[in-house]
C-alpha cells in the first residue's frame, strides 16, 4: 500500500474518548517489547510516528493513527512483563478488552509476537478471546533478522505447531514481511 499520509490522531483510555471517525480499524496487540511500535512505523514508512522504547510497557494508552484518510491503526498497550505498577497493568485489561469488545469499526487484529519466544498462555487466551468475538487475527513474528537460518526454521516450526493459521515473519530492521503483512491487513479491511 502506498502511504500518502500517516498521522497520530489521539491517545485515549475510555471508549467515550475514542475517535468518532468511522474508518475501518486494525488493532496491533502483543506482549510488551515485541516491537509493536517499530512494526507500525515500518509499515507506514515513518520513523517515530509510533513512539518506540527499549523499556517494556511504554505504550500505556490506546493510540490511534489515521492512514491515508481511510484507515486507522490502533496501537494497544503491551501485556506481560511490563515494568509498570501492578495497578496500572490492572487498568489496561478492561481498557483493551473494552476496545476489542465494543469497537464497531474494528476489522481485525495483528497479534505481534517475538519469533524468539514460543507462544505462551497469554497468546493462546487472546486468540481464543478474539475468536469468541469473531475478530480475525493475523500473526506477525517480529525480530526475524536476529536469528540464523536454522534458528528461524526451528522457531517457525514451533509457531506452526503451537498455533493455527499463518504467521508472517517480519523485521523492522530489514523490512522483510512488510508487503505480505500489508496484503493481510488490506484483506481484513476489505472483507
mmCIF file of C-alpha atoms in Angstrom:
data_model
loop_
_atom_site.group_PDB
_atom_site.id
_atom_site.type_symbol
_atom_site.label_atom_id
_atom_site.label_comp_id
_atom_site.label_asym_id
_atom_site.label_seq_id
_atom_site.Cartn_x
_atom_site.Cartn_y
_atom_site.Cartn_z
ATOM 1 C CA UNK A 1 0.000 0.000 0.000
ATOM 2 C CA UNK A 2 1.292 3.434 -0.861
ATOM 3 C CA UNK A 3 1.254 5.664 2.218
ATOM 4 C CA UNK A 4 0.318 9.216 1.294
ATOM 5 C CA UNK A 5 -0.408 10.373 4.827
ATOM 6 C CA UNK A 6 0.007 8.907 8.285
ATOM 7 C CA UNK A 7 -0.736 10.936 11.372
ATOM 8 C CA UNK A 8 -1.232 10.468 15.064
ATOM 9 C CA UNK A 9 -4.864 11.225 15.967
ATOM 10 C CA UNK A 10 -5.003 10.817 19.722
ATOM 11 C CA UNK A 11 -4.404 8.675 22.786
ATOM 12 C CA UNK A 12 -7.355 7.534 24.842
ATOM 13 C CA UNK A 13 -8.316 5.388 27.817
ATOM 14 C CA UNK A 14 -12.106 5.380 27.742
ATOM 15 C CA UNK A 15 -14.466 4.494 24.934
ATOM 16 C CA UNK A 16 -16.003 7.970 25.146
ATOM 17 C CA UNK A 17 -12.592 9.422 24.204
ATOM 18 C CA UNK A 18 -12.046 7.193 21.144
ATOM 19 C CA UNK A 19 -12.165 8.972 17.761
ATOM 20 C CA UNK A 20 -15.657 9.293 16.294
ATOM 21 C CA UNK A 21 -14.445 8.611 12.743
ATOM 22 C CA UNK A 22 -15.865 5.535 11.064
ATOM 23 C CA UNK A 23 -12.762 4.428 9.168
ATOM 24 C CA UNK A 24 -12.005 0.707 9.401
ATOM 25 C CA UNK A 25 -9.573 -0.040 12.219
ATOM 26 C CA UNK A 26 -6.777 -2.559 12.588
ATOM 27 C CA UNK A 27 -5.548 -3.083 16.151
ATOM 28 C CA UNK A 28 -1.973 -4.070 16.974
ATOM 29 C CA UNK A 29 -1.532 -6.096 20.135
ATOM 30 C CA UNK A 30 1.263 -8.108 21.690
ATOM 31 C CA UNK A 31 3.453 -8.737 24.666
ATOM 32 C CA UNK A 32 5.478 -5.797 25.956
ATOM 33 C CA UNK A 33 8.664 -5.155 23.971
ATOM 34 C CA UNK A 34 7.842 -7.334 20.928
ATOM 35 C CA UNK A 35 8.232 -4.381 18.580
ATOM 36 C CA UNK A 36 4.634 -3.186 18.060
ATOM 37 C CA UNK A 37 5.595 0.446 17.549
ATOM 38 C CA UNK A 38 8.567 -0.451 15.329
ATOM 39 C CA UNK A 39 6.319 -2.658 13.206
ATOM 40 C CA UNK A 40 3.762 0.151 12.815
ATOM 41 C CA UNK A 41 6.487 2.657 11.888
ATOM 42 C CA UNK A 42 7.933 0.223 9.322
ATOM 43 C CA UNK A 43 4.523 -0.446 7.753
ATOM 44 C CA UNK A 44 3.917 3.288 7.470
ATOM 45 C CA UNK A 45 7.437 4.184 6.341
ATOM 46 C CA UNK A 46 7.679 6.726 9.171
ATOM 47 C CA UNK A 47 10.284 6.899 11.903
ATOM 48 C CA UNK A 48 8.994 7.915 15.284
ATOM 49 C CA UNK A 49 5.286 8.179 14.470
ATOM 50 C CA UNK A 50 4.533 5.419 16.966
ATOM 51 C CA UNK A 51 6.881 6.021 19.901
ATOM 52 C CA UNK A 52 9.415 3.251 20.444
ATOM 53 C CA UNK A 53 11.409 2.381 23.535
ATOM 54 C CA UNK A 54 13.716 -0.375 24.702
ATOM 55 C CA UNK A 55 11.872 -0.248 28.031
ATOM 56 C CA UNK A 56 8.858 -2.591 28.112
ATOM 57 C CA UNK A 57 5.464 -1.082 28.876
ATOM 58 C CA UNK A 58 5.872 2.369 27.321
ATOM 59 C CA UNK A 59 2.590 2.212 25.404
ATOM 60 C CA UNK A 60 0.074 2.866 28.184
ATOM 61 C CA UNK A 61 -2.913 4.211 26.274
ATOM 62 C CA UNK A 62 -4.878 3.238 23.186
ATOM 63 C CA UNK A 63 -3.153 5.197 20.393
ATOM 64 C CA UNK A 64 -4.927 5.972 17.121
ATOM 65 C CA UNK A 65 -3.197 6.727 13.788
ATOM 66 C CA UNK A 66 -5.034 7.825 10.618
ATOM 67 C CA UNK A 67 -3.657 6.325 7.403
ATOM 68 C CA UNK A 68 -4.422 7.909 4.004
ATOM 69 C CA UNK A 69 -7.652 9.372 5.441
ATOM 70 C CA UNK A 70 -9.301 5.959 5.022
ATOM 71 C CA UNK A 71 -7.873 3.546 7.604
ATOM 72 C CA UNK A 72 -6.948 3.694 11.297
ATOM 73 C CA UNK A 73 -4.183 1.784 13.046
ATOM 74 C CA UNK A 74 -4.695 1.288 16.773
ATOM 75 C CA UNK A 75 -1.665 0.604 18.978
ATOM 76 C CA UNK A 76 -2.773 -1.137 22.182
ATOM 77 C CA UNK A 77 -0.669 -1.383 25.362
ATOM 78 C CA UNK A 78 1.511 -4.462 25.617
ATOM 79 C CA UNK A 79 0.868 -7.245 28.067
ATOM 80 C CA UNK A 80 3.222 -9.489 30.018
ATOM 81 C CA UNK A 81 6.340 -8.459 31.824
ATOM 82 C CA UNK A 82 5.989 -4.666 31.592
ATOM 83 C CA UNK A 83 7.871 -2.920 34.383
ATOM 84 C CA UNK A 84 4.985 -0.753 35.498
ATOM 85 C CA UNK A 85 2.912 -0.681 38.636
ATOM 86 C CA UNK A 86 0.503 -3.598 39.021
ATOM 87 C CA UNK A 87 -2.340 -1.109 39.469
ATOM 88 C CA UNK A 88 -1.643 0.404 36.033
ATOM 89 C CA UNK A 89 -1.392 -3.028 34.412
ATOM 90 C CA UNK A 90 -4.739 -3.845 36.077
ATOM 91 C CA UNK A 91 -6.283 -0.837 34.319
ATOM 92 C CA UNK A 92 -5.019 -1.987 30.925
ATOM 93 C CA UNK A 93 -7.059 -5.200 30.826
ATOM 94 C CA UNK A 94 -10.502 -3.534 30.924
ATOM 95 C CA UNK A 95 -9.277 -0.768 28.579
ATOM 96 C CA UNK A 96 -8.012 -3.264 25.986
ATOM 97 C CA UNK A 97 -10.904 -5.710 26.352
ATOM 98 C CA UNK A 98 -13.405 -2.841 26.231
ATOM 99 C CA UNK A 99 -11.883 -1.617 22.982
ATOM 100 C CA UNK A 100 -11.850 -5.111 21.441
ATOM 101 C CA UNK A 101 -15.388 -5.975 22.567
ATOM 102 C CA UNK A 102 -17.149 -2.733 21.685
ATOM 103 C CA UNK A 103 -15.376 -1.051 18.785
ATOM 104 C CA UNK A 104 -17.683 -1.455 15.801
ATOM 105 C CA UNK A 105 -15.187 -0.366 13.146
ATOM 106 C CA UNK A 106 -12.532 -2.876 14.293
ATOM 107 C CA UNK A 107 -11.910 -5.136 11.281
ATOM 108 C CA UNK A 108 -9.064 -7.261 12.611
ATOM 109 C CA UNK A 109 -6.132 -7.629 14.956
ATOM 110 C CA UNK A 110 -2.456 -8.033 14.184
ATOM 111 C CA UNK A 111 -1.045 -10.151 17.003
ATOM 112 C CA UNK A 112 2.650 -9.373 17.226
ATOM 113 C CA UNK A 113 4.989 -11.940 18.710
ATOM 114 C CA UNK A 114 8.774 -12.073 19.042
ATOM 115 C CA UNK A 115 9.846 -15.090 16.994
ATOM 116 C CA UNK A 116 12.483 -15.883 19.634
ATOM 117 C CA UNK A 117 9.793 -16.612 22.258
ATOM 118 C CA UNK A 118 7.354 -19.500 21.784
ATOM 119 C CA UNK A 119 3.626 -18.789 22.111
ATOM 120 C CA UNK A 120 2.552 -18.698 25.746
ATOM 121 C CA UNK A 121 -0.771 -18.984 27.568
ATOM 122 C CA UNK A 122 -1.490 -15.242 27.130
ATOM 123 C CA UNK A 123 -1.300 -15.518 23.341
ATOM 124 C CA UNK A 124 -3.495 -18.604 23.287
ATOM 125 C CA UNK A 125 -6.060 -16.913 25.563
ATOM 126 C CA UNK A 126 -6.022 -13.770 23.429
ATOM 127 C CA UNK A 127 -6.598 -15.757 20.237
ATOM 128 C CA UNK A 128 -9.499 -17.628 21.888
ATOM 129 C CA UNK A 129 -10.943 -14.333 23.160
ATOM 130 C CA UNK A 130 -10.749 -12.756 19.701
ATOM 131 C CA UNK A 131 -12.280 -15.878 18.123
ATOM 132 C CA UNK A 132 -15.196 -15.654 20.586
ATOM 133 C CA UNK A 133 -15.739 -12.075 19.353
ATOM 134 C CA UNK A 134 -15.362 -13.227 15.714
ATOM 135 C CA UNK A 135 -12.445 -10.837 15.186
ATOM 136 C CA UNK A 136 -9.966 -12.082 12.561
ATOM 137 C CA UNK A 137 -6.315 -12.321 13.633
ATOM 138 C CA UNK A 138 -3.096 -12.049 11.643
ATOM 139 C CA UNK A 139 0.077 -13.138 13.443
ATOM 140 C CA UNK A 140 3.287 -11.205 12.770
ATOM 141 C CA UNK A 141 6.535 -12.698 14.067
ATOM 142 C CA UNK A 142 8.977 -9.874 14.692
ATOM 143 C CA UNK A 143 12.758 -9.751 15.043
ATOM 144 C CA UNK A 144 13.389 -12.486 12.459
ATOM 145 C CA UNK A 145 16.611 -10.701 11.482
ATOM 146 C CA UNK A 146 18.072 -11.637 14.894
ATOM 147 C CA UNK A 147 18.044 -15.385 14.131
ATOM 148 C CA UNK A 148 20.236 -17.578 11.948
ATOM 149 C CA UNK A 149 18.562 -19.564 9.187
ATOM 150 C CA UNK A 150 18.458 -22.761 11.281
ATOM 151 C CA UNK A 151 17.134 -20.971 14.391
ATOM 152 C CA UNK A 152 14.490 -19.263 12.296
ATOM 153 C CA UNK A 153 13.313 -22.539 10.729
ATOM 154 C CA UNK A 154 13.131 -24.159 14.180
ATOM 155 C CA UNK A 155 11.127 -21.259 15.636
ATOM 156 C CA UNK A 156 8.732 -21.118 12.671
ATOM 157 C CA UNK A 157 8.099 -24.833 13.146
ATOM 158 C CA UNK A 158 7.284 -24.215 16.836
ATOM 159 C CA UNK A 159 4.828 -21.469 15.913
ATOM 160 C CA UNK A 160 3.124 -23.592 13.277
ATOM 161 C CA UNK A 161 2.803 -26.423 15.776
ATOM 162 C CA UNK A 162 1.543 -24.204 18.591
ATOM 163 C CA UNK A 163 -0.851 -22.007 16.629
ATOM 164 C CA UNK A 164 -3.363 -22.457 13.855
ATOM 165 C CA UNK A 165 -3.135 -20.265 10.796
ATOM 166 C CA UNK A 166 -0.353 -18.404 9.079
ATOM 167 C CA UNK A 167 2.344 -16.422 10.830
ATOM 168 C CA UNK A 168 4.156 -13.736 8.848
ATOM 169 C CA UNK A 169 7.890 -13.378 9.584
ATOM 170 C CA UNK A 170 8.669 -9.660 9.963
ATOM 171 C CA UNK A 171 11.714 -7.461 10.504
ATOM 172 C CA UNK A 172 11.526 -3.749 11.243
ATOM 173 C CA UNK A 173 15.260 -3.612 10.509
ATOM 174 C CA UNK A 174 15.237 -5.168 7.020
ATOM 175 C CA UNK A 175 11.586 -4.640 6.049
ATOM 176 C CA UNK A 176 11.078 -8.357 5.494
ATOM 177 C CA UNK A 177 7.394 -9.271 5.629
ATOM 178 C CA UNK A 178 6.173 -5.698 5.160
ATOM 179 C CA UNK A 179 4.410 -6.313 1.836
ATOM 180 C CA UNK A 180 2.930 -9.629 2.968
ATOM 181 C CA UNK A 181 1.598 -8.058 6.169
ATOM 182 C CA UNK A 182 0.084 -5.156 4.215
ATOM 183 C CA UNK A 183 -1.710 -7.650 1.941
ATOM 184 C CA UNK A 184 -3.117 -9.417 5.009
ATOM 185 C CA UNK A 185 -4.260 -6.096 6.516
ATOM 186 C CA UNK A 186 -5.947 -4.989 3.284
ATOM 187 C CA UNK A 187 -7.718 -8.340 3.119
ATOM 188 C CA UNK A 188 -9.046 -7.808 6.677
ATOM 189 C CA UNK A 189 -10.317 -4.334 5.802
ATOM 190 C CA UNK A 190 -11.977 -5.383 2.555
ATOM 191 C CA UNK A 191 -13.803 -8.427 3.959
#
